[in-house]
Tab-separated table of C-alpha atoms in Angstrom:
chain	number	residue	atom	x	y	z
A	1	UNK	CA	90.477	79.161	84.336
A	2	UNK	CA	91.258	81.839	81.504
A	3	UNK	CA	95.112	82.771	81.737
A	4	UNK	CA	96.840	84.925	80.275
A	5	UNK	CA	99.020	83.308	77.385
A	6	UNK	CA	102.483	84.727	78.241
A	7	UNK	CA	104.195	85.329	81.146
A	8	UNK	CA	103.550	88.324	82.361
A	9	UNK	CA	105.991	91.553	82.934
A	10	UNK	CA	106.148	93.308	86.186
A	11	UNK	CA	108.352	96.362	85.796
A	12	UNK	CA	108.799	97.287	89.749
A	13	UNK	CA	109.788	101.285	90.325
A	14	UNK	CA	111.469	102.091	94.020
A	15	UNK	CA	114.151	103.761	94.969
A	16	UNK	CA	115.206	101.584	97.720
A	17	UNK	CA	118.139	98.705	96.919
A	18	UNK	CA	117.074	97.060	100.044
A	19	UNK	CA	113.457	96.900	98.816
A	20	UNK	CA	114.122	96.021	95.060
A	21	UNK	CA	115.764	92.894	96.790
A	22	UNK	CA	113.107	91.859	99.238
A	23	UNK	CA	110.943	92.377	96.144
A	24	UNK	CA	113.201	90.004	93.585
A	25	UNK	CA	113.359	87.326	96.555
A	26	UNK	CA	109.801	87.530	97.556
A	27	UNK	CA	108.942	87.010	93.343
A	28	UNK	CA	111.394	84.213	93.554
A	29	UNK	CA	109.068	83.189	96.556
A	30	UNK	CA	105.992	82.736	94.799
A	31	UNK	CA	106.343	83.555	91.341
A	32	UNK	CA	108.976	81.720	89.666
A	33	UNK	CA	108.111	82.170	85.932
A	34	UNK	CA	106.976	85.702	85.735
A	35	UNK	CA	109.601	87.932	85.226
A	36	UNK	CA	110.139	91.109	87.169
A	37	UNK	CA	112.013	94.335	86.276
A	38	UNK	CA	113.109	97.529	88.247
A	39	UNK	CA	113.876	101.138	87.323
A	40	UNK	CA	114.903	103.518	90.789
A	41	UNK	CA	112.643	106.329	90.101
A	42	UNK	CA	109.870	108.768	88.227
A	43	UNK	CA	111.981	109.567	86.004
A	44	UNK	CA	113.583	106.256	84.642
A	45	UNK	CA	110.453	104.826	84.947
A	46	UNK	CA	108.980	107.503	82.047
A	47	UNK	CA	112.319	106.675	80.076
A	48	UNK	CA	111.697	103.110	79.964
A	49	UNK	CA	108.097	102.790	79.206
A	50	UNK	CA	108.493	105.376	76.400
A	51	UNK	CA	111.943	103.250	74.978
A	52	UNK	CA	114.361	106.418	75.640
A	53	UNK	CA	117.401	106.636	77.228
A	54	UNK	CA	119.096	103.269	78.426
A	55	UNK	CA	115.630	101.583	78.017
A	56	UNK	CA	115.213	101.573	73.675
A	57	UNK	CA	115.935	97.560	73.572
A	58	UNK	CA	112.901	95.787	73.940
A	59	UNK	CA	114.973	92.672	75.034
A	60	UNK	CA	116.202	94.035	77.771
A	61	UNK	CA	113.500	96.395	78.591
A	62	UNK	CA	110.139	94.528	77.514
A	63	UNK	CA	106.885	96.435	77.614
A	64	UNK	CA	105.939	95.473	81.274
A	65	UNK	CA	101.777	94.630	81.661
A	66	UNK	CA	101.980	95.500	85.299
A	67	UNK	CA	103.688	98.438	86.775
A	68	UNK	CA	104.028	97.970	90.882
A	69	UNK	CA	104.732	102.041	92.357
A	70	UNK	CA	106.661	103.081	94.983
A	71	UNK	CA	105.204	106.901	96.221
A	72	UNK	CA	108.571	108.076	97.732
A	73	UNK	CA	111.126	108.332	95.276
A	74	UNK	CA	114.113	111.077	94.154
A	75	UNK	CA	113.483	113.406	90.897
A	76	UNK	CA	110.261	112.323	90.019
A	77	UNK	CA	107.563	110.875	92.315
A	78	UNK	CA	105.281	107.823	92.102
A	79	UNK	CA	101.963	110.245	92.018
A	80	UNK	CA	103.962	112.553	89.688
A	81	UNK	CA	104.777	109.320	87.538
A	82	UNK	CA	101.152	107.674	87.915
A	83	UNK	CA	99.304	110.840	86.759
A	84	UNK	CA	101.599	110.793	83.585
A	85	UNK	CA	100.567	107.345	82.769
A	86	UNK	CA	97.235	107.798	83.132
A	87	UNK	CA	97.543	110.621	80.936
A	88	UNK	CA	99.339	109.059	78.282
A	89	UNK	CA	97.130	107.396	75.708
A	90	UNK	CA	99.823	105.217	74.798
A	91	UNK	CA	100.708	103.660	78.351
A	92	UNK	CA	97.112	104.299	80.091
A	93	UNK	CA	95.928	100.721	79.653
A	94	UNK	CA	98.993	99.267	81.891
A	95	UNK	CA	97.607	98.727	85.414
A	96	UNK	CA	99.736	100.576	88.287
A	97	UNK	CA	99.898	99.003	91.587
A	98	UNK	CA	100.894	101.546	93.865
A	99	UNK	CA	103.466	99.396	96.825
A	100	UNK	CA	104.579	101.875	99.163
A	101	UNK	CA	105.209	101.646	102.967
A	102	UNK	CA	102.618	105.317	103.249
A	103	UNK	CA	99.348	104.233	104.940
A	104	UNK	CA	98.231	107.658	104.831
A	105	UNK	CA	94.689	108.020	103.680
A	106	UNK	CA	95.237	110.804	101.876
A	107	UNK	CA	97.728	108.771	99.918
A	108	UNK	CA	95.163	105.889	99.114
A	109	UNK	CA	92.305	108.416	97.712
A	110	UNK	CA	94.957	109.950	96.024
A	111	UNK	CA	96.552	106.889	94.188
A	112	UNK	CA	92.711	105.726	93.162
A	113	UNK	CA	91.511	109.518	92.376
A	114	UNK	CA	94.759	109.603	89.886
A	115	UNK	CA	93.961	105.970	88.245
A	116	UNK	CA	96.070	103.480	90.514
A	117	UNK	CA	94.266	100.059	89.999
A	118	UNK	CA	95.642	99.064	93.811
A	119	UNK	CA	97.155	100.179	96.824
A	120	UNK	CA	99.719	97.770	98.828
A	121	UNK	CA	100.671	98.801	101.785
A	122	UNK	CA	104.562	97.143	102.074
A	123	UNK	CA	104.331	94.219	104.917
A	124	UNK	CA	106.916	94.962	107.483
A	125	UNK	CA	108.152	91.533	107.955
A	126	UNK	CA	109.350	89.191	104.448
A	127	UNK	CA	106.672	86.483	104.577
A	128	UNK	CA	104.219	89.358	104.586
A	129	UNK	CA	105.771	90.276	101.622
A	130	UNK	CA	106.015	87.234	99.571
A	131	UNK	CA	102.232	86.675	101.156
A	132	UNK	CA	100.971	90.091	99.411
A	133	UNK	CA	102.860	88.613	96.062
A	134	UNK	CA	101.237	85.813	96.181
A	135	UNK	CA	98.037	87.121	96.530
A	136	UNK	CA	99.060	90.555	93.722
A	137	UNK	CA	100.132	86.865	91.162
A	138	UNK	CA	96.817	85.065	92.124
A	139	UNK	CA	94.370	88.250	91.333
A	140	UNK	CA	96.753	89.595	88.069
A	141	UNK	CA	98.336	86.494	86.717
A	142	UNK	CA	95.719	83.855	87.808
A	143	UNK	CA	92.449	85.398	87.455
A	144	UNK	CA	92.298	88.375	85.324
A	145	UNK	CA	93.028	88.922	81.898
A	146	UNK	CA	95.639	91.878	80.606
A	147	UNK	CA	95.811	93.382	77.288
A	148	UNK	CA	97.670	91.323	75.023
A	149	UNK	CA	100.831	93.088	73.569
A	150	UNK	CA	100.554	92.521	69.586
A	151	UNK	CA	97.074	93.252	69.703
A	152	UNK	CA	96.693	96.157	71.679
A	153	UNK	CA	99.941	97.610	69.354
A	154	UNK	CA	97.471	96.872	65.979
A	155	UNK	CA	95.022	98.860	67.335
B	1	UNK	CA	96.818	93.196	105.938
B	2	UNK	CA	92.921	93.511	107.105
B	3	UNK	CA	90.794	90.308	107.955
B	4	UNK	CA	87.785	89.489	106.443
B	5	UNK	CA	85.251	91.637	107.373
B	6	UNK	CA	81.263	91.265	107.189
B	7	UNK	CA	80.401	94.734	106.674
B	8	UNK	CA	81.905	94.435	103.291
B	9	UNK	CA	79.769	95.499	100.288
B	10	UNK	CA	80.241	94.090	96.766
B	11	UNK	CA	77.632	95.571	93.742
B	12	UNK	CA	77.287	93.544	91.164
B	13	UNK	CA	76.100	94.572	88.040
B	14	UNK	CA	74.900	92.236	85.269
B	15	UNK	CA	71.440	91.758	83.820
B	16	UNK	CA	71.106	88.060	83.571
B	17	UNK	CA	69.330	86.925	86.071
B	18	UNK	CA	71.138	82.906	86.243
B	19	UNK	CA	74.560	84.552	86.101
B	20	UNK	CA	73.542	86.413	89.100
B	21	UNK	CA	71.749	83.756	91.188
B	22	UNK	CA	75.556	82.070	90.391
B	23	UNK	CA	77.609	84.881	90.985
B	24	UNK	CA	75.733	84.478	94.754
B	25	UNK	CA	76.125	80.995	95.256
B	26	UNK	CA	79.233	80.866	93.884
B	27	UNK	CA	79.764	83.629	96.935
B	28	UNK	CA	77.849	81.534	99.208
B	29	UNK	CA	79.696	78.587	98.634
B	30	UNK	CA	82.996	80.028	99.127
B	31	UNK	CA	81.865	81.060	102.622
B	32	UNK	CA	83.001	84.199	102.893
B	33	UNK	CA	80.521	86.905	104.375
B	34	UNK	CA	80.012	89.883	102.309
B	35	UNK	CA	76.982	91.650	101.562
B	36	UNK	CA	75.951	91.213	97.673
B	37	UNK	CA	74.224	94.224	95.899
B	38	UNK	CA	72.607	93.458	92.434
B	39	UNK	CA	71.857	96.190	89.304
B	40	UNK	CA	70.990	95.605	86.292
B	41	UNK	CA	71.939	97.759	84.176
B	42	UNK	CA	73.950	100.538	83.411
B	43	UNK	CA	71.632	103.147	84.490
B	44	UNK	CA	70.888	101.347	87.456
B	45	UNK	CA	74.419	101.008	88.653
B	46	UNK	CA	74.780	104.949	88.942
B	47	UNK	CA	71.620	105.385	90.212
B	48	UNK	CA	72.489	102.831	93.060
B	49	UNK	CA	76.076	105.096	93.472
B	50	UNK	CA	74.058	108.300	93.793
B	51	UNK	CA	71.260	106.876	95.823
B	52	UNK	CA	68.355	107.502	93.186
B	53	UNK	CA	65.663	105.787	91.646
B	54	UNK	CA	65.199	102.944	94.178
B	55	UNK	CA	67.949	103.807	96.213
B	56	UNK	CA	66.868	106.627	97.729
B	57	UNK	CA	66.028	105.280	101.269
B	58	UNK	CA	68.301	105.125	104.126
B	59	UNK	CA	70.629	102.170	103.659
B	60	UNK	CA	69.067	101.081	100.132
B	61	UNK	CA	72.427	101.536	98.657
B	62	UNK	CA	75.827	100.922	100.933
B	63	UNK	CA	79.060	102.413	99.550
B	64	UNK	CA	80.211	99.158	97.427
B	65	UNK	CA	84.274	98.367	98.263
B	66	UNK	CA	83.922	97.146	95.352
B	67	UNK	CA	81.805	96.556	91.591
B	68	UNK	CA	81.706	93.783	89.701
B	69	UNK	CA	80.565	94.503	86.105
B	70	UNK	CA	79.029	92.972	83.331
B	71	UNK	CA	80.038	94.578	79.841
B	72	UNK	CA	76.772	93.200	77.796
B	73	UNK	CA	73.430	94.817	79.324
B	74	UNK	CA	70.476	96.689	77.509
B	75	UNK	CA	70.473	100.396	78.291
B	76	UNK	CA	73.656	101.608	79.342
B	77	UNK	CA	75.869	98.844	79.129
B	78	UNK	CA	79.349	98.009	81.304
B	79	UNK	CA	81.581	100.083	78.421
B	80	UNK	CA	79.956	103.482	79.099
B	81	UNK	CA	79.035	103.114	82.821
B	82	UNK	CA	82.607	102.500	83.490
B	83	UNK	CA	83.564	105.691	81.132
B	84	UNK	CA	80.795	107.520	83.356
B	85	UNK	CA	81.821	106.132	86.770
B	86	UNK	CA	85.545	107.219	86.586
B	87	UNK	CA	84.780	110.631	85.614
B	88	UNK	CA	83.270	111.269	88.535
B	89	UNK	CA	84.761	112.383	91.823
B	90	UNK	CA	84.975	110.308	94.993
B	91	UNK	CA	82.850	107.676	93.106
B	92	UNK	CA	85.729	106.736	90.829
B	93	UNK	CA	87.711	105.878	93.746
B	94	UNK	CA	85.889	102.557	94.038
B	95	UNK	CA	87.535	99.701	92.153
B	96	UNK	CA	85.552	98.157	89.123
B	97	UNK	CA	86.404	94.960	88.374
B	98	UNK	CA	84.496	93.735	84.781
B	99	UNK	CA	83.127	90.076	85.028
B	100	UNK	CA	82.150	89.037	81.554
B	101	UNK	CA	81.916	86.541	78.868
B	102	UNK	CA	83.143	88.505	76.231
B	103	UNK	CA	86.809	87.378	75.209
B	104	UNK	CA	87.228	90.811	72.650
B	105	UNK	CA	90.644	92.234	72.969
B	106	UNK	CA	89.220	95.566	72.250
B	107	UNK	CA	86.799	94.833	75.035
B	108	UNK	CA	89.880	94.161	77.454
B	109	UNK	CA	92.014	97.325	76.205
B	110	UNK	CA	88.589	99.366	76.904
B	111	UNK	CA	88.534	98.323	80.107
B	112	UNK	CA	92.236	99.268	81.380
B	113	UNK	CA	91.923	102.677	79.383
B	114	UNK	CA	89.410	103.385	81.264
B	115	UNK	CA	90.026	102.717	84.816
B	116	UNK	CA	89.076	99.178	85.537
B	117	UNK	CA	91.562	97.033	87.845
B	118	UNK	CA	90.915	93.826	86.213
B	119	UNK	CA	89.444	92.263	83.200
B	120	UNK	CA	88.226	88.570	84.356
B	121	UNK	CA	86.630	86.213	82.072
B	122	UNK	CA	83.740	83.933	83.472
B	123	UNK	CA	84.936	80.632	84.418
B	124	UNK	CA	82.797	78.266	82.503
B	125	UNK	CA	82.073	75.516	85.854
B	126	UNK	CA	81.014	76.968	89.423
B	127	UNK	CA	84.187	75.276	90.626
B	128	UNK	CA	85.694	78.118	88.306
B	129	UNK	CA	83.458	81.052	89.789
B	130	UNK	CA	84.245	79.860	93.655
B	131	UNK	CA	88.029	80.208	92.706
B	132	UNK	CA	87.873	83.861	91.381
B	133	UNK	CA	85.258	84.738	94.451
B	134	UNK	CA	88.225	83.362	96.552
B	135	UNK	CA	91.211	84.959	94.680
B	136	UNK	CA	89.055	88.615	94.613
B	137	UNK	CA	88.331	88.384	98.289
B	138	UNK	CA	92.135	87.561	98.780
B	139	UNK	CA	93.512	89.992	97.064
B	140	UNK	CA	90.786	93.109	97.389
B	141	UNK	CA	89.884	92.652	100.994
B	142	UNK	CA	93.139	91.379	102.411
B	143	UNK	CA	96.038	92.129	100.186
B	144	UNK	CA	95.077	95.318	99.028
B	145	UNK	CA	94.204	99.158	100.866
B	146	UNK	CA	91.052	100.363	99.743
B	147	UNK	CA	89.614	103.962	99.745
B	148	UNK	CA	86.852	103.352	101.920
B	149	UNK	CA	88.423	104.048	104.768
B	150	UNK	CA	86.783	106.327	108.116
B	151	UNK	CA	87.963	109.720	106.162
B	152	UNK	CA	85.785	109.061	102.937
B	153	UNK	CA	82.863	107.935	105.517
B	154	UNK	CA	83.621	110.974	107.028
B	155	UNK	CA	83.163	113.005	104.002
B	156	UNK	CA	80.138	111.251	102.806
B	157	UNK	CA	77.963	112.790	105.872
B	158	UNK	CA	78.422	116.119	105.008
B	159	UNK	CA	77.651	115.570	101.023
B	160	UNK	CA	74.010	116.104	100.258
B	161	UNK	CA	72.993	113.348	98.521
């Protein structure tokens, strides 16, 4: 089964502390060696995938290959956000997983029309949530290959 | 979280004709019940998605939830159809997973800068292809919301095709 060589970097963008923690625990869950970091909104999310602001230290703010996007958030939205990195030559390749608790159809088409590579709907209850983890690690970590970071720098 | 559902279409694209008698049993085998479209080519894969060519009957060509694609095929290969596929409307709302043998970096960054949700390598045994069947059913049909909901069926009766 091809894998991908490195553990792989979920940066996590929601404005919710209650989610960000029912996220961490459900990660903790099923995904013990894959590391998993949050930014609060649109905004923050920009400043760390471009290195600015508090986010320049790639140590503590490593290029994530999977982006997981809440739609609700303060100052700069997850659709806002999404069409900006699907815009941006430079950040285009990362996959966005849009996880939002919106099942509004207009939402879905929207996320895929603007370049969202899935659309979670948040389970209501925790196991559904470490359950939808398990399957997001399965498909991303498991299965498919991701760009590899050195490489896709180099060229 | 949706349950499996029969009326599930997956179009496969890919040119060799034992990778695709594989990809089927490999589909087979992991009994889930989908129904399996096969292109070709290229060409053939966006004539399927606008119902030309040999798709131009009633129900010759079901809305795919999702495409599997080859990268390596004569005529238009899995690099441009993918370029061609996302710049349309309502069509580039269908995920396109690429199922390949090529290993090519360049080939992977290609394939995320240009809207496909997953790069996948194929698994050298059949044990190998049952597990990613499994793990794409898991996560496409039962983790994940697709666009393919009543409102886009909806839509698609009023659009001339």
């Amino acid at each position: 089964m091809p894998k991908n060589a490195k553990p792989v970097v979920f940066l996590m963008a929601d404005d919710d502390p209650d989610d960000r923690l029912l996220i961490r625990e459900a990660f903790q869950e099923s995904l013990l060696s894959n590391s998993i970091y949050f930014v609060e909104d649109g905004v923050e999310l920009m400043d760390y995938l471009r290195h600015q602001a508090g986010f320049s230290n790639p140590a503590e703010a490593p290029t994530p290959d999977l982006i997981l996007l809440d739609l609700n958030m303060p100052r700069k939205d997850g659709r806002e956000a999404l069409a900006e990195i699907k815009s941006d030559p430079q950040l285009r390749y990362i996959p966005v997983v849009v996880l939002t608790t919106s099942k509004a159809e207009e939402d879905i088409m929207r996320s895929y029309d603007i370049g969202a590579a899935s659309y979670i709907t948040k389970p209501v209850t925790f196991d559904g949530l470490v359950e939808a983890i398990r399957g997001l690690g399965q498909y991303w970590v498991q299965i498919v290959r991701l760009p590899g970071k050195e490489s896709a720098k180099a060229k | 979280m949706t349950t499996q559902n029969p009326s599930i279409t997956i179009l496969i694209a890919d040119d060799d004709l034992d990778d695709r008698a594989w990809i089927e049993q490999a589909y087979i085998e992991s009994g889930v019940d989908n129904q399996l479209s096969f292109v070709q080519d290229g060409n053939e894969l966006l004539q399927y998605l606008h119902r030309q060519g040999r798709f131009t009957a009633p129900g010759a060509a079901p809305r795919p939830d999702l495409i599997l694609l080859d990268l390596n095929m004569p005529g238009m290969d899995g690099r441009q159809a993918l370029t061609q596929l996302k710049s349309e409307p309502d069509i580039r709302r269908i995920p396109v997973v690429v199922l390949t043998i090529s290993t090519d970096e360049q080939d992977i960054r290609h394939t995320y800068d240009h809207g496909g949700a997953g790069f996948i390598i194929k698994p050298e045994t059949f044990d190998g292809m049952v597990e990613v069947v499994k793990v794409l059913n898991q996560y496409w049909f039962e983790t994940v919301e697709l666009a393919s909901g009543q409102l886009v069926r909806k839509f698609r009766h009023h659009k001339p095709h």
